[in-house]
Amino acid sequence: MGRIAECFARLRTENRKAFVSYIMGGDPDVETSLKVMRGLPGAGVDIIELGLPFTDPMADGETIQLAGQRALEGGMTLNRLLEMVRAFRQDDDTTPIVVMGYYNPIYSHGVERFLDDAKAAGIDGLIVVDLPPEEDDELCLPALAKGIDFIRLATPTTDDARLPKVLQNTSGFVYYVSITGITGAAAAQSTEVGPEVARIKARTDLPVIVGFGIRTPDAAAEIASVADGCVVGSAIVGELAKGRPVEEVLEFVSGLAGGAHRA
């Protein structure tokens, strides 16, 4: 059993929902980013999503785009992201890490080489937003063969005809995007999310985690109450963009985690 499956098994025994936090690797700089990453588990984060910056982030809103630009301007690369994960794993061999990004940097690195490097560094899962299920041979199936979960996004426009295709090779968990559009665009509503989560869970035994549009502890609690947990990204990245000290960012994260865990 991998770290992601172990995490959800533990949460089920504790009757708790998962809190997943996103940060952009290397934002605002590698040192600060690693400090925040190392502090996330202590702030209540169950799974870390680590963004891989890319020059053309088509699915990201302004907050995440700017974070990626800051990271790239600071010299962040795929190899440095792997170094971050290795440094994190020196002190934490339990918290699952999911790398979220786009296919181009992975392709440029070489798929087999990347998967070997990712596994050795301690990466547990991948979310690659620009690889549809029709391209599973490119990365999804090789990742699964290496023991790395490949996590799919389902959206409000993923209808019943499309859903089985989305779920067919998904592992780890399903990431339900609560709103149509880019990251950080609007507020998620549990009345709309709940029926969609139920529809997905009728088709899979995997946990369903909801992201996009969650900015407050109350919103985290509300959304987590109708799913297996929630993801917060733009709100956390926004705190880093304001130049908040690491301790204040982690305090903000702790509040969000507390909201998700009381659901």
Tab-separated table of C-alpha atoms in Angstrom:
chain	number	residue	atom	x	y	z
A	1	MET	CA	0.000	0.000	0.000
A	2	GLY	CA	1.395	3.401	-1.014
A	3	ARG	CA	1.444	6.543	1.093
A	4	ILE	CA	-1.760	7.941	-0.437
A	5	ALA	CA	-3.765	4.770	0.238
A	6	GLU	CA	-2.286	4.557	3.736
A	7	CYS	CA	-3.277	8.168	4.398
A	8	PHE	CA	-6.900	7.612	3.441
A	9	ALA	CA	-7.041	4.334	5.389
A	10	ARG	CA	-5.827	6.163	8.497
A	11	LEU	CA	-8.306	9.000	7.998
A	12	ARG	CA	-11.156	6.503	7.685
A	13	THR	CA	-10.228	4.887	11.003
A	14	GLU	CA	-10.133	8.365	12.570
A	15	ASN	CA	-13.450	9.304	10.898
A	16	ARG	CA	-11.828	12.420	9.456
A	17	LYS	CA	-11.826	14.084	6.059
A	18	ALA	CA	-8.603	14.803	4.177
A	19	PHE	CA	-7.080	18.240	3.879
A	20	VAL	CA	-4.867	18.675	0.826
A	21	SER	CA	-2.783	21.811	0.370
A	22	TYR	CA	-1.200	23.102	-2.814
A	23	ILE	CA	1.941	25.180	-3.008
A	24	MET	CA	4.012	26.075	-6.051
A	25	GLY	CA	7.466	24.541	-5.867
A	26	GLY	CA	10.044	27.321	-5.608
A	27	ASP	CA	7.626	30.143	-4.775
A	28	PRO	CA	8.645	32.745	-3.728
A	29	ASP	CA	12.063	31.073	-3.647
A	30	VAL	CA	13.333	27.548	-3.105
A	31	GLU	CA	14.381	28.072	0.518
A	32	THR	CA	11.068	29.602	1.606
A	33	SER	CA	9.071	27.078	-0.389
A	34	LEU	CA	10.857	24.189	1.318
A	35	LYS	CA	10.314	25.749	4.750
A	36	VAL	CA	6.588	26.014	4.061
A	37	MET	CA	6.483	22.474	2.686
A	38	ARG	CA	8.212	21.079	5.762
A	39	GLY	CA	5.722	22.892	7.999
A	40	LEU	CA	2.567	21.734	6.240
A	41	PRO	CA	2.124	18.364	8.010
A	42	GLY	CA	2.438	20.056	11.405
A	43	ALA	CA	-0.229	22.536	10.279
A	44	GLY	CA	-2.656	19.675	9.689
A	45	VAL	CA	-2.065	18.920	6.010
A	46	ASP	CA	-2.694	15.287	5.087
A	47	ILE	CA	-1.474	15.369	1.473
A	48	ILE	CA	0.827	17.917	-0.170
A	49	GLU	CA	0.258	18.984	-3.760
A	50	LEU	CA	3.472	20.443	-5.103
A	51	GLY	CA	3.182	22.548	-8.223
A	52	LEU	CA	5.720	22.135	-11.007
A	53	PRO	CA	6.066	25.583	-12.608
A	54	PHE	CA	5.542	25.836	-16.352
A	55	THR	CA	5.725	28.722	-18.805
A	56	ASP	CA	2.224	28.172	-20.247
A	57	PRO	CA	-0.093	27.147	-17.382
A	58	MET	CA	-3.391	27.151	-19.261
A	59	ALA	CA	-5.556	25.764	-16.428
A	60	ASP	CA	-4.289	28.133	-13.754
A	61	GLY	CA	-5.712	31.436	-12.639
A	62	GLU	CA	-3.685	34.571	-12.082
A	63	THR	CA	-2.577	33.694	-8.537
A	64	ILE	CA	-1.034	30.361	-9.535
A	65	GLN	CA	0.335	31.755	-12.800
A	66	LEU	CA	2.187	34.503	-10.952
A	67	ALA	CA	3.513	31.957	-8.452
A	68	GLY	CA	4.860	29.896	-11.332
A	69	GLN	CA	6.496	32.962	-12.843
A	70	ARG	CA	8.164	33.824	-9.537
A	71	ALA	CA	9.418	30.264	-9.208
A	72	LEU	CA	10.785	30.156	-12.742
A	73	GLU	CA	12.443	33.549	-12.353
A	74	GLY	CA	14.062	32.215	-9.188
A	75	GLY	CA	15.618	29.371	-11.150
A	76	MET	CA	13.139	26.605	-10.295
A	77	THR	CA	13.420	23.545	-12.530
A	78	LEU	CA	12.142	19.998	-12.517
A	79	ASN	CA	15.462	18.804	-11.112
A	80	ARG	CA	15.259	21.352	-8.302
A	81	LEU	CA	11.713	20.228	-7.559
A	82	LEU	CA	13.009	16.685	-7.162
A	83	GLU	CA	15.717	18.032	-4.840
A	84	MET	CA	12.996	19.722	-2.753
A	85	VAL	CA	11.162	16.424	-2.383
A	86	ARG	CA	14.339	14.593	-1.427
A	87	ALA	CA	15.104	17.250	1.195
A	88	PHE	CA	11.563	16.976	2.585
A	89	ARG	CA	11.837	13.193	2.773
A	90	GLN	CA	14.892	13.444	5.020
A	91	ASP	CA	12.528	14.339	7.867
A	92	ASP	CA	9.146	13.037	6.680
A	93	ASP	CA	8.666	9.641	5.089
A	94	THR	CA	4.911	9.530	5.714
A	95	THR	CA	3.121	12.522	4.183
A	96	PRO	CA	2.051	11.822	0.586
A	97	ILE	CA	3.367	14.193	-2.089
A	98	VAL	CA	1.511	14.711	-5.362
A	99	VAL	CA	3.203	16.704	-8.108
A	100	MET	CA	0.769	18.785	-10.159
A	101	GLY	CA	1.708	20.347	-13.440
A	102	TYR	CA	1.930	19.977	-17.188
A	103	TYR	CA	3.408	17.317	-19.445
A	104	ASN	CA	6.036	19.356	-21.299
A	105	PRO	CA	8.696	19.487	-18.530
A	106	ILE	CA	8.225	15.759	-17.882
A	107	TYR	CA	8.478	14.931	-21.575
A	108	SER	CA	11.608	17.075	-21.875
A	109	HIS	CA	13.156	15.284	-18.893
A	110	GLY	CA	12.279	11.892	-20.423
A	111	VAL	CA	9.301	9.925	-19.135
A	112	GLU	CA	11.153	6.844	-17.894
A	113	ARG	CA	13.915	8.906	-16.345
A	114	PHE	CA	11.386	11.206	-14.694
A	115	LEU	CA	9.380	8.343	-13.222
A	116	ASP	CA	12.510	6.680	-11.865
A	117	ASP	CA	13.727	9.981	-10.411
A	118	ALA	CA	10.283	10.793	-8.972
A	119	LYS	CA	9.936	7.402	-7.323
A	120	ALA	CA	13.437	7.592	-5.867
A	121	ALA	CA	12.805	11.117	-4.544
A	122	GLY	CA	9.610	10.083	-2.773
A	123	ILE	CA	6.820	11.363	-5.036
A	124	ASP	CA	3.603	9.381	-4.622
A	125	GLY	CA	1.274	10.727	-7.274
A	126	LEU	CA	0.938	12.892	-10.372
A	127	ILE	CA	-1.724	15.266	-11.637
A	128	VAL	CA	-0.930	16.243	-15.207
A	129	VAL	CA	-3.725	18.478	-16.356
A	130	ASP	CA	-3.026	18.478	-20.099
A	131	LEU	CA	-2.919	14.697	-20.637
A	132	PRO	CA	-6.429	13.312	-21.312
A	133	PRO	CA	-7.281	9.623	-20.819
A	134	GLU	CA	-6.794	9.055	-24.549
A	135	GLU	CA	-3.071	9.665	-23.927
A	136	ASP	CA	-2.707	7.172	-21.053
A	137	ASP	CA	0.131	5.365	-22.805
A	138	GLU	CA	2.256	8.535	-22.608
A	139	LEU	CA	2.581	8.787	-18.827
A	140	CYS	CA	-0.354	7.374	-16.884
A	141	LEU	CA	0.241	3.679	-17.515
A	142	PRO	CA	4.041	3.907	-17.147
A	143	ALA	CA	3.522	5.775	-13.853
A	144	LEU	CA	1.159	3.116	-12.533
A	145	ALA	CA	3.682	0.441	-13.505
A	146	LYS	CA	6.265	2.236	-11.330
A	147	GLY	CA	3.896	2.436	-8.363
A	148	ILE	CA	3.111	6.142	-8.768
A	149	ASP	CA	-0.572	7.076	-8.577
A	150	PHE	CA	-2.052	8.966	-11.512
A	151	ILE	CA	-4.821	11.249	-10.330
A	152	ARG	CA	-7.483	12.495	-12.712
A	153	LEU	CA	-9.575	15.620	-12.660
A	154	ALA	CA	-13.341	15.383	-13.037
A	155	THR	CA	-15.310	18.579	-13.650
A	156	PRO	CA	-18.924	19.755	-13.786
A	157	THR	CA	-18.805	19.084	-17.521
A	158	THR	CA	-17.685	15.444	-17.099
A	159	ASP	CA	-20.981	13.765	-17.996
A	160	ASP	CA	-22.014	10.151	-17.445
A	161	ALA	CA	-20.759	9.144	-20.870
A	162	ARG	CA	-17.298	10.592	-20.231
A	163	LEU	CA	-16.871	9.672	-16.562
A	164	PRO	CA	-15.930	5.976	-17.043
A	165	LYS	CA	-13.129	7.000	-19.397
A	166	VAL	CA	-11.810	9.494	-16.844
A	167	LEU	CA	-11.910	6.887	-14.071
A	168	GLN	CA	-10.518	3.880	-15.940
A	169	ASN	CA	-6.841	4.240	-14.977
A	170	THR	CA	-7.173	6.721	-12.124
A	171	SER	CA	-5.604	5.788	-8.797
A	172	GLY	CA	-4.956	7.435	-5.437
A	173	PHE	CA	-8.007	9.663	-5.473
A	174	VAL	CA	-10.272	11.551	-7.846
A	175	TYR	CA	-9.866	15.325	-7.881
A	176	TYR	CA	-13.252	16.935	-8.489
A	177	VAL	CA	-12.993	20.491	-9.800
A	178	SER	CA	-15.957	22.199	-8.175
A	179	ILE	CA	-16.353	25.028	-10.667
A	180	THR	CA	-15.935	25.440	-14.389
A	181	GLY	CA	-12.951	27.569	-15.324
A	182	ILE	CA	-9.504	28.315	-13.989
A	183	THR	CA	-8.102	28.037	-10.472
A	184	GLY	CA	-9.177	30.650	-7.941
A	185	ALA	CA	-12.083	31.854	-10.088
A	186	ALA	CA	-15.163	31.510	-7.858
A	187	ALA	CA	-16.494	30.065	-4.620
A	188	ALA	CA	-17.444	26.389	-4.379
A	189	GLN	CA	-20.975	25.570	-3.185
A	190	SER	CA	-21.697	22.336	-1.321
A	191	THR	CA	-25.257	22.209	-2.658
A	192	GLU	CA	-23.853	21.914	-6.161
A	193	VAL	CA	-20.811	19.813	-5.287
A	194	GLY	CA	-22.563	17.178	-3.158
A	195	PRO	CA	-24.650	15.561	-5.938
A	196	GLU	CA	-21.653	15.531	-8.281
A	197	VAL	CA	-19.454	13.834	-5.690
A	198	ALA	CA	-22.169	11.237	-5.113
A	199	ARG	CA	-22.391	10.624	-8.865
A	200	ILE	CA	-18.638	9.994	-9.072
A	201	LYS	CA	-18.564	7.795	-5.954
A	202	ALA	CA	-21.277	5.607	-7.482
A	203	ARG	CA	-18.733	4.742	-10.201
A	204	THR	CA	-15.535	4.284	-8.151
A	205	ASP	CA	-14.256	3.167	-4.765
A	206	LEU	CA	-11.576	5.863	-4.810
A	207	PRO	CA	-11.821	8.846	-2.460
A	208	VAL	CA	-13.165	12.008	-4.075
A	209	ILE	CA	-11.406	15.237	-3.081
A	210	VAL	CA	-12.853	18.617	-4.074
A	211	GLY	CA	-10.787	21.618	-5.090
A	212	PHE	CA	-11.133	25.117	-6.589
A	213	GLY	CA	-12.965	27.970	-4.897
A	214	ILE	CA	-12.190	27.149	-1.231
A	215	ARG	CA	-10.668	30.031	0.725
A	216	THR	CA	-11.848	29.897	4.341
A	217	PRO	CA	-12.067	27.331	7.173
A	218	ASP	CA	-15.868	27.396	6.948
A	219	ALA	CA	-15.763	26.781	3.208
A	220	ALA	CA	-13.308	23.912	3.762
A	221	ALA	CA	-15.659	22.382	6.326
A	222	GLU	CA	-18.684	22.823	4.074
A	223	ILE	CA	-17.075	21.212	1.033
A	224	ALA	CA	-15.332	18.441	2.983
A	225	SER	CA	-18.687	17.511	4.520
A	226	VAL	CA	-19.975	16.351	1.122
A	227	ALA	CA	-16.737	14.702	-0.071
A	228	ASP	CA	-13.749	12.747	1.257
A	229	GLY	CA	-11.821	15.965	1.723
A	230	CYS	CA	-10.860	19.214	0.054
A	231	VAL	CA	-7.945	20.970	-1.611
A	232	VAL	CA	-6.902	24.584	-1.081
A	233	GLY	CA	-4.354	26.154	-3.383
A	234	SER	CA	-4.872	29.720	-4.560
A	235	ALA	CA	-5.730	31.045	-1.081
A	236	ILE	CA	-2.472	29.652	0.356
A	237	VAL	CA	-0.389	30.804	-2.594
A	238	GLY	CA	-2.007	34.221	-2.211
A	239	GLU	CA	-0.727	34.476	1.358
A	240	LEU	CA	2.799	33.730	0.160
A	241	ALA	CA	2.405	36.350	-2.568
A	242	LYS	CA	1.708	38.966	0.109
A	243	GLY	CA	5.115	38.273	1.603
A	244	ARG	CA	3.749	36.772	4.803
A	245	PRO	CA	6.316	35.109	7.080
A	246	VAL	CA	6.356	31.325	6.880
A	247	GLU	CA	4.866	31.053	10.374
A	248	GLU	CA	1.872	33.183	9.381
A	249	VAL	CA	1.310	31.194	6.203
A	250	LEU	CA	1.336	27.962	8.198
A	251	GLU	CA	-1.075	29.460	10.730
A	252	PHE	CA	-3.417	30.286	7.844
A	253	VAL	CA	-3.071	26.709	6.556
A	254	SER	CA	-3.787	25.361	10.034
A	255	GLY	CA	-7.085	27.210	10.106
A	256	LEU	CA	-8.106	25.723	6.780
A	257	ALA	CA	-7.067	22.237	7.872
A	258	GLY	CA	-9.073	22.623	11.056
A	259	GLY	CA	-12.120	23.476	8.975
A	260	ALA	CA	-11.743	20.397	6.783
A	261	HIS	CA	-11.129	18.139	9.783
A	262	ARG	CA	-14.256	19.260	11.620
A	263	ALA	CA	-16.463	18.289	8.664
